[in-house]
PDB file of C-alpha atoms and ligand atoms in Angstrom:
ATOM      1  CA  MET A 122      25.916   9.077  -1.590  1.00 75.00           C
ATOM      2  CA  GLN A 123      22.707   9.364  -3.545  1.00 89.00           C
ATOM      3  CA  ARG A 124      19.665   8.693  -1.449  1.00 94.00           C
ATOM      4  CA  GLY A 125      17.381   5.784  -2.823  1.00 97.00           C
ATOM      5  CA  LYS A 126      13.723   6.146  -3.919  1.00 97.00           C
ATOM      6  CA  PHE A 127      10.579   4.811  -2.400  1.00 98.00           C
ATOM      7  CA  ILE A 128       8.171   3.115  -4.548  1.00 98.00           C
ATOM      8  CA  THR A 129       4.856   2.110  -3.252  1.00 98.00           C
ATOM      9  CA  ILE A 130       2.298  -0.395  -4.916  1.00 98.00           C
ATOM     10  CA  GLU A 131      -1.391   0.154  -3.909  1.00 98.00           C
ATOM     11  CA  GLY A 132      -4.569  -1.251  -4.813  1.00 97.00           C
ATOM     12  CA  GLY A 133      -7.555  -3.298  -3.474  1.00 92.00           C
ATOM     13  CA  GLU A 134      -7.637  -7.008  -2.604  1.00 89.00           C
ATOM     14  CA  GLY A 135      -6.570  -9.589  -5.124  1.00 89.00           C
ATOM     15  CA  VAL A 136      -5.332  -7.159  -7.922  1.00 92.00           C
ATOM     16  CA  GLY A 137      -1.969  -8.869  -8.192  1.00 91.00           C
ATOM     17  CA  LYS A 138       0.291  -6.762  -5.975  1.00 94.00           C
ATOM     18  CA  SER A 139       2.724  -9.660  -4.975  1.00 94.00           C
ATOM     19  CA  THR A 140       3.615 -10.870  -8.750  1.00 95.00           C
ATOM     20  CA  ASN A 141       4.045  -7.131  -9.869  1.00 97.00           C
ATOM     21  CA  ILE A 142       6.113  -6.153  -6.806  1.00 98.00           C
ATOM     22  CA  ALA A 143       8.367  -9.182  -7.816  1.00 97.00           C
ATOM     23  CA  TYR A 144       8.693  -7.688 -11.356  1.00 97.00           C
ATOM     24  CA  VAL A 145       9.234  -4.256 -10.231  1.00 98.00           C
ATOM     25  CA  LYS A 146      12.221  -5.525  -8.287  1.00 97.00           C
ATOM     26  CA  SER A 147      13.552  -7.437 -11.360  1.00 97.00           C
ATOM     27  CA  LEU A 148      13.342  -4.314 -13.378  1.00 96.00           C
ATOM     28  CA  LEU A 149      15.152  -2.232 -11.012  1.00 96.00           C
ATOM     29  CA  GLU A 150      17.819  -5.084 -10.396  1.00 95.00           C
ATOM     30  CA  GLU A 151      18.401  -5.078 -14.182  1.00 94.00           C
ATOM     31  CA  GLN A 152      19.370  -1.457 -14.102  1.00 93.00           C
ATOM     32  CA  GLY A 153      21.891  -2.278 -11.401  1.00 94.00           C
ATOM     33  CA  ILE A 154      19.510  -0.637  -8.666  1.00 95.00           C
ATOM     34  CA  ASP A 155      20.165  -2.085  -5.277  1.00 96.00           C
ATOM     35  CA  CYS A 156      16.374  -2.511  -3.707  1.00 97.00           C
ATOM     36  CA  ILE A 157      14.559  -3.960  -1.014  1.00 98.00           C
ATOM     37  CA  VAL A 158      10.959  -5.179  -0.893  1.00 98.00           C
ATOM     38  CA  THR A 159       8.607  -4.769   2.223  1.00 98.00           C
ATOM     39  CA  ARG A 160       5.043  -4.339   3.106  1.00 98.00           C
ATOM     40  CA  GLU A 161       2.645  -2.494   5.316  1.00 98.00           C
ATOM     41  CA  PRO A 162       1.281  -3.167   7.879  1.00 98.00           C
ATOM     42  CA  GLY A 163       4.607  -4.903   8.692  1.00 98.00           C
ATOM     43  CA  GLY A 164       8.213  -4.944   7.519  1.00 98.00           C
ATOM     44  CA  THR A 165       9.896  -5.035  11.019  1.00 98.00           C
ATOM     45  CA  PRO A 166       9.403  -7.613  13.725  1.00 98.00           C
ATOM     46  CA  LEU A 167       7.695  -5.280  15.803  1.00 98.00           C
ATOM     47  CA  ALA A 168       5.440  -3.946  12.935  1.00 98.00           C
ATOM     48  CA  GLU A 169       4.615  -7.541  11.810  1.00 98.00           C
ATOM     49  CA  GLU A 170       3.179  -8.047  15.382  1.00 98.00           C
ATOM     50  CA  ILE A 171       0.936  -5.205  14.950  1.00 98.00           C
ATOM     51  CA  ARG A 172      -0.028  -6.378  11.661  1.00 98.00           C
ATOM     52  CA  ASP A 173      -1.135  -9.958  13.360  1.00 98.00           C
ATOM     53  CA  VAL A 174      -3.202  -7.982  15.703  1.00 98.00           C
ATOM     54  CA  LEU A 175      -4.746  -5.795  12.739  1.00 98.00           C
ATOM     55  CA  LEU A 176      -5.700  -8.752  10.398  1.00 97.00           C
ATOM     56  CA  LYS A 177      -6.829 -11.228  13.116  1.00 96.00           C
ATOM     57  CA  ASN A 178     -10.622 -11.929  13.134  1.00 94.00           C
ATOM     58  CA  ARG A 179     -12.072 -11.190  16.420  1.00 95.00           C
ATOM     59  CA  GLU A 180     -15.357 -11.188  18.364  1.00 95.00           C
ATOM     60  CA  GLU A 181     -14.602  -7.504  19.666  1.00 97.00           C
ATOM     61  CA  ARG A 182     -15.835  -4.684  17.322  1.00 96.00           C
ATOM     62  CA  VAL A 183     -12.524  -2.887  16.449  1.00 97.00           C
ATOM     63  CA  VAL A 184     -13.036   0.849  16.583  1.00 97.00           C
ATOM     64  CA  SER A 185     -11.949   2.749  13.375  1.00 97.00           C
ATOM     65  CA  GLU A 186      -9.694   5.045  15.539  1.00 97.00           C
ATOM     66  CA  THR A 187      -7.974   2.098  17.182  1.00 98.00           C
ATOM     67  CA  GLU A 188      -7.371   0.783  13.610  1.00 98.00           C
ATOM     68  CA  LEU A 189      -6.103   3.837  12.329  1.00 98.00           C
ATOM     69  CA  LEU A 190      -3.583   4.422  15.265  1.00 98.00           C
ATOM     70  CA  LEU A 191      -2.221   0.854  15.017  1.00 98.00           C
ATOM     71  CA  MET A 192      -1.616   1.408  11.220  1.00 98.00           C
ATOM     72  CA  PHE A 193       0.388   4.482  12.019  1.00 98.00           C
ATOM     73  CA  ALA A 194       2.152   2.810  14.951  1.00 98.00           C
ATOM     74  CA  ALA A 195       3.433   0.046  12.642  1.00 99.00           C
ATOM     75  CA  ARG A 196       4.164   2.759  10.102  1.00 98.00           C
ATOM     76  CA  ALA A 197       6.523   4.689  12.490  1.00 98.00           C
ATOM     77  CA  GLN A 198       8.355   1.594  13.381  1.00 98.00           C
ATOM     78  CA  HIS A 199       8.754   0.526   9.615  1.00 98.00           C
ATOM     79  CA  LEU A 200       9.542   3.937   8.281  1.00 98.00           C
ATOM     80  CA  TYR A 201      12.404   4.743  11.068  1.00 98.00           C
ATOM     81  CA  GLN A 202      13.672   1.259  11.631  1.00 98.00           C
ATOM     82  CA  LEU A 203      13.819   0.167   7.892  1.00 98.00           C
ATOM     83  CA  ILE A 204      12.664   2.468   5.234  1.00 98.00           C
ATOM     84  CA  LEU A 205      14.534   5.680   6.151  1.00 98.00           C
ATOM     85  CA  PRO A 206      17.897   3.964   6.974  1.00 98.00           C
ATOM     86  CA  ALA A 207      17.773   1.803   3.507  1.00 98.00           C
ATOM     87  CA  ILE A 208      16.980   5.098   1.670  1.00 98.00           C
ATOM     88  CA  ASN A 209      19.825   6.987   3.243  1.00 97.00           C
ATOM     89  CA  GLU A 210      22.304   4.215   2.345  1.00 97.00           C
ATOM     90  CA  GLY A 211      21.189   4.602  -1.223  1.00 97.00           C
ATOM     91  CA  LYS A 212      18.829   1.686  -1.589  1.00 98.00           C
ATOM     92  CA  TRP A 213      15.420   1.776  -3.252  1.00 98.00           C
ATOM     93  CA  VAL A 214      12.645   0.573  -1.392  1.00 98.00           C
ATOM     94  CA  ILE A 215       9.539  -1.008  -2.689  1.00 98.00           C
ATOM     95  CA  SER A 216       6.628  -1.201  -0.255  1.00 98.00           C
ATOM     96  CA  ASP A 217       3.569  -3.147  -0.607  1.00 98.00           C
ATOM     97  CA  ARG A 218       1.134  -0.412   0.666  1.00 98.00           C
ATOM     98  CA  PHE A 219       1.862   2.688   2.579  1.00 98.00           C
ATOM     99  CA  THR A 220      -0.294   5.772   3.547  1.00 98.00           C
ATOM    100  CA  ASP A 221      -2.570   5.912   0.514  1.00 98.00           C
ATOM    101  CA  ALA A 222      -3.810   2.474   1.945  1.00 98.00           C
ATOM    102  CA  THR A 223      -4.676   4.239   5.153  1.00 98.00           C
ATOM    103  CA  TYR A 224      -6.669   7.274   3.279  1.00 98.00           C
ATOM    104  CA  ALA A 225      -8.348   4.473   1.065  1.00 98.00           C
ATOM    105  CA  TYR A 226      -9.205   1.888   3.979  1.00 98.00           C
ATOM    106  CA  GLN A 227      -9.475   3.945   7.080  1.00 98.00           C
ATOM    107  CA  SER A 228     -10.883   7.143   5.657  1.00 98.00           C
ATOM    108  CA  GLY A 229     -12.775   5.980   2.514  1.00 98.00           C
ATOM    109  CA  GLY A 230     -13.779   2.469   3.692  1.00 97.00           C
ATOM    110  CA  ARG A 231     -14.478   3.180   7.353  1.00 97.00           C
ATOM    111  CA  GLY A 232     -15.356   6.724   7.211  1.00 97.00           C
ATOM    112  CA  VAL A 233     -12.703   8.289   9.463  1.00 98.00           C
ATOM    113  CA  SER A 234     -12.091  11.785   8.441  1.00 97.00           C
ATOM    114  CA  ALA A 235      -9.319  12.332   6.040  1.00 98.00           C
ATOM    115  CA  ASP A 236      -8.131  15.200   8.290  1.00 98.00           C
ATOM    116  CA  LYS A 237      -7.515  12.650  11.117  1.00 98.00           C
ATOM    117  CA  VAL A 238      -5.177  10.723   8.633  1.00 98.00           C
ATOM    118  CA  ALA A 239      -3.444  13.798   7.409  1.00 98.00           C
ATOM    119  CA  LEU A 240      -2.668  14.767  11.148  1.00 98.00           C
ATOM    120  CA  LEU A 241      -1.165  11.382  11.791  1.00 98.00           C
ATOM    121  CA  GLU A 242       0.573  11.404   8.533  1.00 98.00           C
ATOM    122  CA  LYS A 243       2.224  14.672   9.464  1.00 98.00           C
ATOM    123  CA  PHE A 244       3.230  13.321  12.960  1.00 98.00           C
ATOM    124  CA  VAL A 245       4.877  10.313  11.759  1.00 98.00           C
ATOM    125  CA  GLN A 246       6.325  11.249   8.267  1.00 98.00           C
ATOM    126  CA  LYS A 247       6.862  14.946   8.433  1.00 97.00           C
ATOM    127  CA  ASP A 248       6.877  15.514   4.648  1.00 95.00           C
ATOM    128  CA  PHE A 249       8.065  11.993   3.675  1.00 98.00           C
ATOM    129  CA  LYS A 250       6.062  10.553   0.740  1.00 98.00           C
ATOM    130  CA  PRO A 251       6.667   7.897  -2.062  1.00 98.00           C
ATOM    131  CA  ASN A 252       8.310   9.227  -5.049  1.00 97.00           C
ATOM    132  CA  ILE A 253       6.218   6.946  -7.360  1.00 97.00           C
ATOM    133  CA  THR A 254       2.963   5.091  -6.377  1.00 98.00           C
ATOM    134  CA  LEU A 255       1.702   2.347  -8.742  1.00 98.00           C
ATOM    135  CA  LEU A 256      -2.142   1.904  -8.351  1.00 98.00           C
ATOM    136  CA  LEU A 257      -3.268  -1.548  -9.701  1.00 98.00           C
ATOM    137  CA  ASP A 258      -7.017  -1.062 -10.267  1.00 97.00           C
ATOM    138  CA  ALA A 259      -9.596  -3.411 -10.984  1.00 95.00           C
ATOM    139  CA  PRO A 260     -13.254  -3.732 -10.285  1.00 95.00           C
ATOM    140  CA  VAL A 261     -13.946  -4.990  -6.851  1.00 94.00           C
ATOM    141  CA  GLU A 262     -15.630  -8.185  -7.873  1.00 92.00           C
ATOM    142  CA  VAL A 263     -12.584  -9.114  -9.941  1.00 90.00           C
ATOM    143  CA  GLY A 264      -9.990  -8.779  -7.032  1.00 88.00           C
ATOM    144  CA  MET A 265     -12.541 -10.274  -4.452  1.00 87.00           C
ATOM    145  CA  THR A 266     -12.697 -13.558  -6.566  1.00 88.00           C
ATOM    146  CA  ARG A 267      -9.050 -13.882  -6.514  1.00 86.00           C
ATOM    147  CA  ALA A 268      -8.712 -13.085  -3.023  1.00 85.00           C
ATOM    148  CA  ARG A 269     -11.299 -15.710  -2.143  1.00 86.00           C
ATOM    149  CA  GLU A 270      -9.436 -18.354  -4.058  1.00 88.00           C
ATOM    150  CA  ARG A 271      -6.320 -17.711  -2.006  1.00 85.00           C
ATOM    151  CA  GLY A 272      -8.091 -19.421   1.004  1.00 85.00           C
ATOM    152  CA  LYS A 273      -9.003 -18.086   4.445  1.00 86.00           C
ATOM    153  CA  LEU A 274     -10.086 -14.457   4.507  1.00 89.00           C
ATOM    154  CA  ASP A 275      -8.551 -12.128   7.199  1.00 92.00           C
ATOM    155  CA  ARG A 276     -10.448  -9.326   9.033  1.00 93.00           C
ATOM    156  CA  PHE A 277     -10.165  -6.698   6.028  1.00 92.00           C
ATOM    157  CA  GLU A 278     -11.094  -9.247   3.360  1.00 90.00           C
ATOM    158  CA  GLU A 279     -14.132 -10.166   5.346  1.00 88.00           C
ATOM    159  CA  GLU A 280     -15.666  -6.681   4.457  1.00 89.00           C
ATOM    160  CA  ARG A 281     -18.473  -6.543   1.831  1.00 88.00           C
ATOM    161  CA  SER A 282     -18.118  -5.108  -1.562  1.00 92.00           C
ATOM    162  CA  ALA A 283     -19.722  -1.808  -0.481  1.00 94.00           C
ATOM    163  CA  PHE A 284     -16.537  -1.186   1.617  1.00 95.00           C
ATOM    164  CA  PHE A 285     -14.173  -2.132  -1.274  1.00 95.00           C
ATOM    165  CA  ASN A 286     -15.945   0.044  -3.578  1.00 96.00           C
ATOM    166  CA  LYS A 287     -15.553   3.043  -1.324  1.00 97.00           C
ATOM    167  CA  VAL A 288     -11.850   2.042  -0.984  1.00 97.00           C
ATOM    168  CA  ARG A 289     -11.267   1.863  -4.708  1.00 97.00           C
ATOM    169  CA  LYS A 290     -13.058   5.148  -5.266  1.00 98.00           C
ATOM    170  CA  ASN A 291     -10.735   6.943  -2.672  1.00 98.00           C
ATOM    171  CA  TYR A 292      -7.780   5.451  -4.341  1.00 98.00           C
ATOM    172  CA  LEU A 293      -8.928   6.713  -7.670  1.00 98.00           C
ATOM    173  CA  GLU A 294      -9.691  10.252  -6.374  1.00 98.00           C
ATOM    174  CA  ARG A 295      -6.193  10.317  -4.757  1.00 98.00           C
ATOM    175  CA  ALA A 296      -4.474   9.241  -7.950  1.00 98.00           C
ATOM    176  CA  LYS A 297      -6.465  12.070  -9.861  1.00 98.00           C
ATOM    177  CA  ALA A 298      -5.310  14.581  -7.393  1.00 98.00           C
ATOM    178  CA  GLU A 299      -1.467  13.613  -7.595  1.00 97.00           C
ATOM    179  CA  PRO A 300      -1.100  12.745 -11.194  1.00 96.00           C
ATOM    180  CA  GLU A 301       2.644  13.210 -11.047  1.00 96.00           C
ATOM    181  CA  ARG A 302       3.175  10.589  -8.198  1.00 97.00           C
ATOM    182  CA  PHE A 303       0.503   7.998  -8.942  1.00 97.00           C
ATOM    183  CA  LYS A 304       0.584   5.862 -11.894  1.00 97.00           C
ATOM    184  CA  ILE A 305      -2.669   3.882 -12.542  1.00 98.00           C
ATOM    185  CA  ILE A 306      -2.303   0.567 -13.931  1.00 97.00           C
ATOM    186  CA  ASP A 307      -5.406  -1.388 -15.254  1.00 97.00           C
ATOM    187  CA  ALA A 308      -5.206  -4.750 -13.417  1.00 96.00           C
ATOM    188  CA  THR A 309      -7.873  -6.405 -15.377  1.00 94.00           C
ATOM    189  CA  GLN A 310      -5.494  -6.745 -18.631  1.00 95.00           C
ATOM    190  CA  SER A 311      -3.181  -9.843 -18.972  1.00 95.00           C
ATOM    191  CA  LEU A 312      -0.175 -10.050 -16.866  1.00 95.00           C
ATOM    192  CA  GLU A 313       2.080  -9.245 -19.738  1.00 96.00           C
ATOM    193  CA  GLN A 314       0.012  -6.121 -20.617  1.00 97.00           C
ATOM    194  CA  VAL A 315       0.232  -5.099 -16.877  1.00 97.00           C
ATOM    195  CA  GLN A 316       4.069  -5.632 -16.932  1.00 97.00           C
ATOM    196  CA  ASN A 317       4.597  -3.667 -20.070  1.00 96.00           C
ATOM    197  CA  ASN A 318       2.658  -0.912 -18.459  1.00 96.00           C
ATOM    198  CA  ILE A 319       4.598  -0.974 -15.250  1.00 97.00           C
ATOM    199  CA  ARG A 320       7.992  -0.966 -17.338  1.00 96.00           C
ATOM    200  CA  GLN A 321       6.779   1.899 -19.260  1.00 95.00           C
ATOM    201  CA  VAL A 322       5.844   4.184 -16.411  1.00 93.00           C
ATOM    202  CA  LEU A 323       8.934   3.228 -14.473  1.00 91.00           C
ATOM    203  CA  THR A 324      11.271   4.151 -17.488  1.00 83.00           C
ATOM    204  CA  LEU A 325       9.412   7.538 -17.916  1.00 61.00           C
ATOM    205  CA  THR A 326      10.029   8.587 -14.324  1.00 64.00           C
TER     206      THR A 326
HETATM  207  P1  TMP B 148      -2.434  -6.819   2.338  1.00 54.49           P
HETATM  208  O1  TMP B 148      -3.481  -7.842   2.332  1.00 54.49           O
HETATM  209  O2  TMP B 148      -2.242  -6.264   0.962  1.00 54.49           O
HETATM  210  O3  TMP B 148      -1.014  -7.341   2.747  1.00 54.49           O
HETATM  211  O4  TMP B 148      -2.824  -5.697   3.366  1.00 54.49           O
HETATM  212  C1  TMP B 148      -3.296  -6.178   4.707  1.00 54.49           C
HETATM  213  C2  TMP B 148      -4.721  -5.390   4.962  1.00 54.49           C
HETATM  214  O5  TMP B 148      -4.490  -4.181   5.638  1.00 54.49           O
HETATM  215  C3  TMP B 148      -5.474  -4.985   3.526  1.00 54.49           C
HETATM  216  O6  TMP B 148      -6.766  -5.450   3.681  1.00 54.49           O
HETATM  217  C4  TMP B 148      -5.567  -3.371   3.689  1.00 54.49           C
HETATM  218  C5  TMP B 148      -5.353  -3.153   4.981  1.00 54.49           C
HETATM  219  N1  TMP B 148      -4.504  -1.845   5.201  1.00 54.49           N
HETATM  220  C6  TMP B 148      -5.352  -0.891   5.760  1.00 54.49           C
HETATM  221  O7  TMP B 148      -6.611  -0.940   5.977  1.00 54.49           O
HETATM  222  N2  TMP B 148      -4.621   0.615   6.065  1.00 54.49           N
HETATM  223  C7  TMP B 148      -3.464   0.592   5.820  1.00 54.49           C
HETATM  224  O8  TMP B 148      -2.803   1.665   5.917  1.00 54.49           O
HETATM  225  C8  TMP B 148      -2.557  -0.658   5.142  1.00 54.49           C
HETATM  226  C9  TMP B 148      -1.264  -0.275   5.025  1.00 54.49           C
HETATM  227  C10 TMP B 148      -3.266  -1.670   5.060  1.00 54.49           C
END
């Protein structure tokens, strides 16, 4: 059986990932592709527990290395328990975030060295990477306004715009460095334009 593919959706807060993930799933299903949607941190019961630990607002300062290790702990569980078995069964997996988010948030945002992220990436994933990554890009203020409208902010959403500007910059640099894998989608366009864009890039690849 042919192995499935791994598609990831990345971007800052409030760029419309959920709506567009549902759209990607419907596009694939139209083509008769069997696919599942999952998310990071999370995706399995244990990884979702780690997500709760990561997102909870708390008094104690969370050390960046702790945050980084927890992201990869959740990822190891997700990868071996859910993503790889599904791909090996021929399913396509669409994930709301993956390791590019760790480079963007923990390295770009928090300032942990990219070498440390790369070390853990190799340790957990060996050479496994997404086949396609859609980067939904919008200026930080646009996304933050949408995120605030959703209600109570989690520990990441509580960060200031300087943090999210570093996250965005890191995502865009990574996208430039790997143009084959990354497709940048301008998330400030109307939903219809965003989805036309997504359809184009997914039929081209
Ligand atoms: P979500 O709000 O998109 O579901 O993601 C939860 C938060 O976790 C989001 O603020 C980004 C953050 N995050 C990281 O900091 N590093 C990571 O590796 C991942 C996957 C998410």
